Amino acid sequence: MENWREISEDIVASLLEDGSNPEVLYEVEHHFVCEDFDKLEQAALAAFKLGYDVEEPAELELEDGGKIWGFDVVVESELDADVIMEDVDKLVAIATQTGVEYDGWGTYFQE
C-alpha cells in the first residue's frame, strides 16, 4: 500500500505543478484487470455493493496482442492524495479478495 500512496502523491503533485485547478472535483478512474471474466465480475459487484459507480467490463487488447478483461470504478473526488487513498485502500482490498489486479488510478487536468 505504501507504493500506491507514493504513486498517488506523485500524480497529485504533478497535476498541481502543471496548474490543474485544486478547487474543483475530479473524476478519478480506478482500473481493475483480470484474465478471468468471472473474477472480474465478482470484483465489479463487490465495488457496486459498496456504493461505487462501476463501468461496464470490456475486453482489452494488450501490447503483445493478448486479451484481458477490465473495468473502471469512477469516483468524484478532491485532488488530494489522502482522500483518493481512502478509495484506493477499499478497492485494493476488493481486488485482493476477488483475485483480480488493481491497476491504479488516473484523472484528467482541470482548468
Short mmCIF file of C-alpha atoms in Angstrom, two decimals:
data_model
loop_
_atom_site.label_atom_id
_atom_site.label_comp_id
_atom_site.label_asym_id
_atom_site.label_seq_id
_atom_site.Cartn_x
_atom_site.Cartn_y
_atom_site.Cartn_z
CA MET A 1 0.00 0.00 0.00
CA GLU A 2 2.87 2.37 0.64
CA ASN A 3 3.70 2.17 -3.07
CA TRP A 4 0.16 3.30 -4.00
CA ARG A 5 0.45 6.20 -1.56
CA GLU A 6 3.70 7.34 -3.17
CA ILE A 7 2.25 6.98 -6.67
CA SER A 8 -0.89 8.89 -5.63
CA GLU A 9 1.11 11.71 -4.09
CA ASP A 10 3.24 11.95 -7.24
CA ILE A 11 0.18 12.11 -9.54
CA VAL A 12 -1.48 14.81 -7.42
CA ALA A 13 1.74 16.84 -7.14
CA SER A 14 2.35 16.63 -10.91
CA LEU A 15 -1.16 17.81 -11.74
CA LEU A 16 -0.92 20.72 -9.31
CA GLU A 17 2.56 21.70 -10.55
CA ASP A 18 1.17 21.77 -14.09
CA GLY A 19 -1.52 24.23 -12.96
CA SER A 20 -4.51 21.93 -12.56
CA ASN A 21 -7.30 23.56 -10.54
CA PRO A 22 -7.24 22.39 -6.88
CA GLU A 23 -10.73 23.81 -6.22
CA VAL A 24 -12.81 21.51 -8.44
CA LEU A 25 -13.91 17.91 -8.13
CA TYR A 26 -12.05 15.41 -10.29
CA GLU A 27 -13.37 12.31 -11.99
CA VAL A 28 -10.97 9.67 -10.69
CA GLU A 29 -10.93 6.37 -12.58
CA HIS A 30 -9.72 3.32 -10.66
CA HIS A 31 -8.70 0.48 -13.00
CA PHE A 32 -9.19 -3.28 -12.50
CA VAL A 33 -7.98 -6.05 -14.82
CA CYS A 34 -8.09 -9.85 -14.89
CA GLU A 35 -7.87 -12.65 -17.43
CA ASP A 36 -10.83 -14.39 -15.76
CA PHE A 37 -14.11 -12.61 -16.55
CA ASP A 38 -15.96 -14.30 -13.65
CA LYS A 39 -13.46 -12.98 -11.10
CA LEU A 40 -13.63 -9.53 -12.66
CA GLU A 41 -17.41 -9.63 -12.44
CA GLN A 42 -17.17 -10.52 -8.74
CA ALA A 43 -14.93 -7.52 -8.15
CA ALA A 44 -17.31 -5.22 -10.03
CA LEU A 45 -20.25 -6.47 -7.97
CA ALA A 46 -18.34 -6.02 -4.70
CA ALA A 47 -17.45 -2.42 -5.65
CA PHE A 48 -21.05 -1.73 -6.65
CA LYS A 49 -22.30 -3.08 -3.31
CA LEU A 50 -20.02 -0.58 -1.55
CA GLY A 51 -21.75 2.21 -3.48
CA TYR A 52 -19.18 2.81 -6.19
CA ASP A 53 -20.06 3.78 -9.77
CA VAL A 54 -18.88 0.77 -11.78
CA GLU A 55 -18.45 0.95 -15.55
CA GLU A 56 -19.19 -1.99 -17.83
CA PRO A 57 -16.40 -4.57 -18.17
CA ALA A 58 -14.65 -4.59 -21.53
CA GLU A 59 -12.20 -6.86 -23.26
CA LEU A 60 -8.88 -5.07 -23.71
CA GLU A 61 -6.03 -5.85 -26.07
CA LEU A 62 -2.54 -5.96 -24.58
CA GLU A 63 0.59 -4.69 -26.34
CA ASP A 64 1.63 -8.28 -27.12
CA GLY A 65 -1.74 -8.97 -28.78
CA GLY A 66 -3.17 -10.89 -25.81
CA LYS A 67 -6.58 -10.17 -24.33
CA ILE A 68 -7.60 -9.25 -20.80
CA TRP A 69 -10.81 -8.04 -19.17
CA GLY A 70 -11.04 -4.70 -17.39
CA PHE A 71 -13.42 -2.23 -15.83
CA ASP A 72 -13.20 1.13 -14.08
CA VAL A 73 -14.69 2.44 -10.88
CA VAL A 74 -15.37 6.17 -11.24
CA VAL A 75 -15.38 8.46 -8.21
CA GLU A 76 -15.76 12.23 -7.98
CA SER A 77 -13.06 13.40 -5.61
CA GLU A 78 -10.95 16.28 -4.45
CA LEU A 79 -7.45 16.27 -5.86
CA ASP A 80 -6.00 15.18 -2.53
CA ALA A 81 -3.84 12.08 -2.10
CA ASP A 82 -5.31 11.31 1.35
CA VAL A 83 -8.88 11.43 0.04
CA ILE A 84 -8.02 9.33 -3.01
CA MET A 85 -6.13 6.81 -0.84
CA GLU A 86 -9.32 6.13 1.14
CA ASP A 87 -10.84 4.73 -2.07
CA VAL A 88 -7.59 3.02 -3.10
CA ASP A 89 -7.48 1.15 0.22
CA LYS A 90 -11.05 -0.14 -0.21
CA LEU A 91 -10.62 -1.01 -3.87
CA VAL A 92 -7.30 -2.82 -3.39
CA ALA A 93 -8.99 -4.90 -0.69
CA ILE A 94 -11.74 -5.85 -3.17
CA ALA A 95 -9.13 -6.77 -5.77
CA THR A 96 -7.26 -8.93 -3.29
CA GLN A 97 -10.43 -10.68 -2.09
CA THR A 98 -11.62 -11.48 -5.62
CA GLY A 99 -8.27 -12.37 -7.20
CA VAL A 100 -8.10 -9.52 -9.71
CA GLU A 101 -5.46 -6.83 -10.20
CA TYR A 102 -5.98 -3.25 -9.08
CA ASP A 103 -4.20 -1.43 -11.91
CA GLY A 104 -4.01 2.05 -10.41
CA TRP A 105 -5.97 5.22 -10.92
CA GLY A 106 -5.93 8.26 -13.13
CA THR A 107 -7.67 11.55 -13.73
CA TYR A 108 -7.51 14.49 -16.10
CA PHE A 109 -6.11 18.00 -15.89
CA GLN A 110 -8.77 20.56 -14.89
CA GLU A 111 -8.57 24.26 -15.75
#
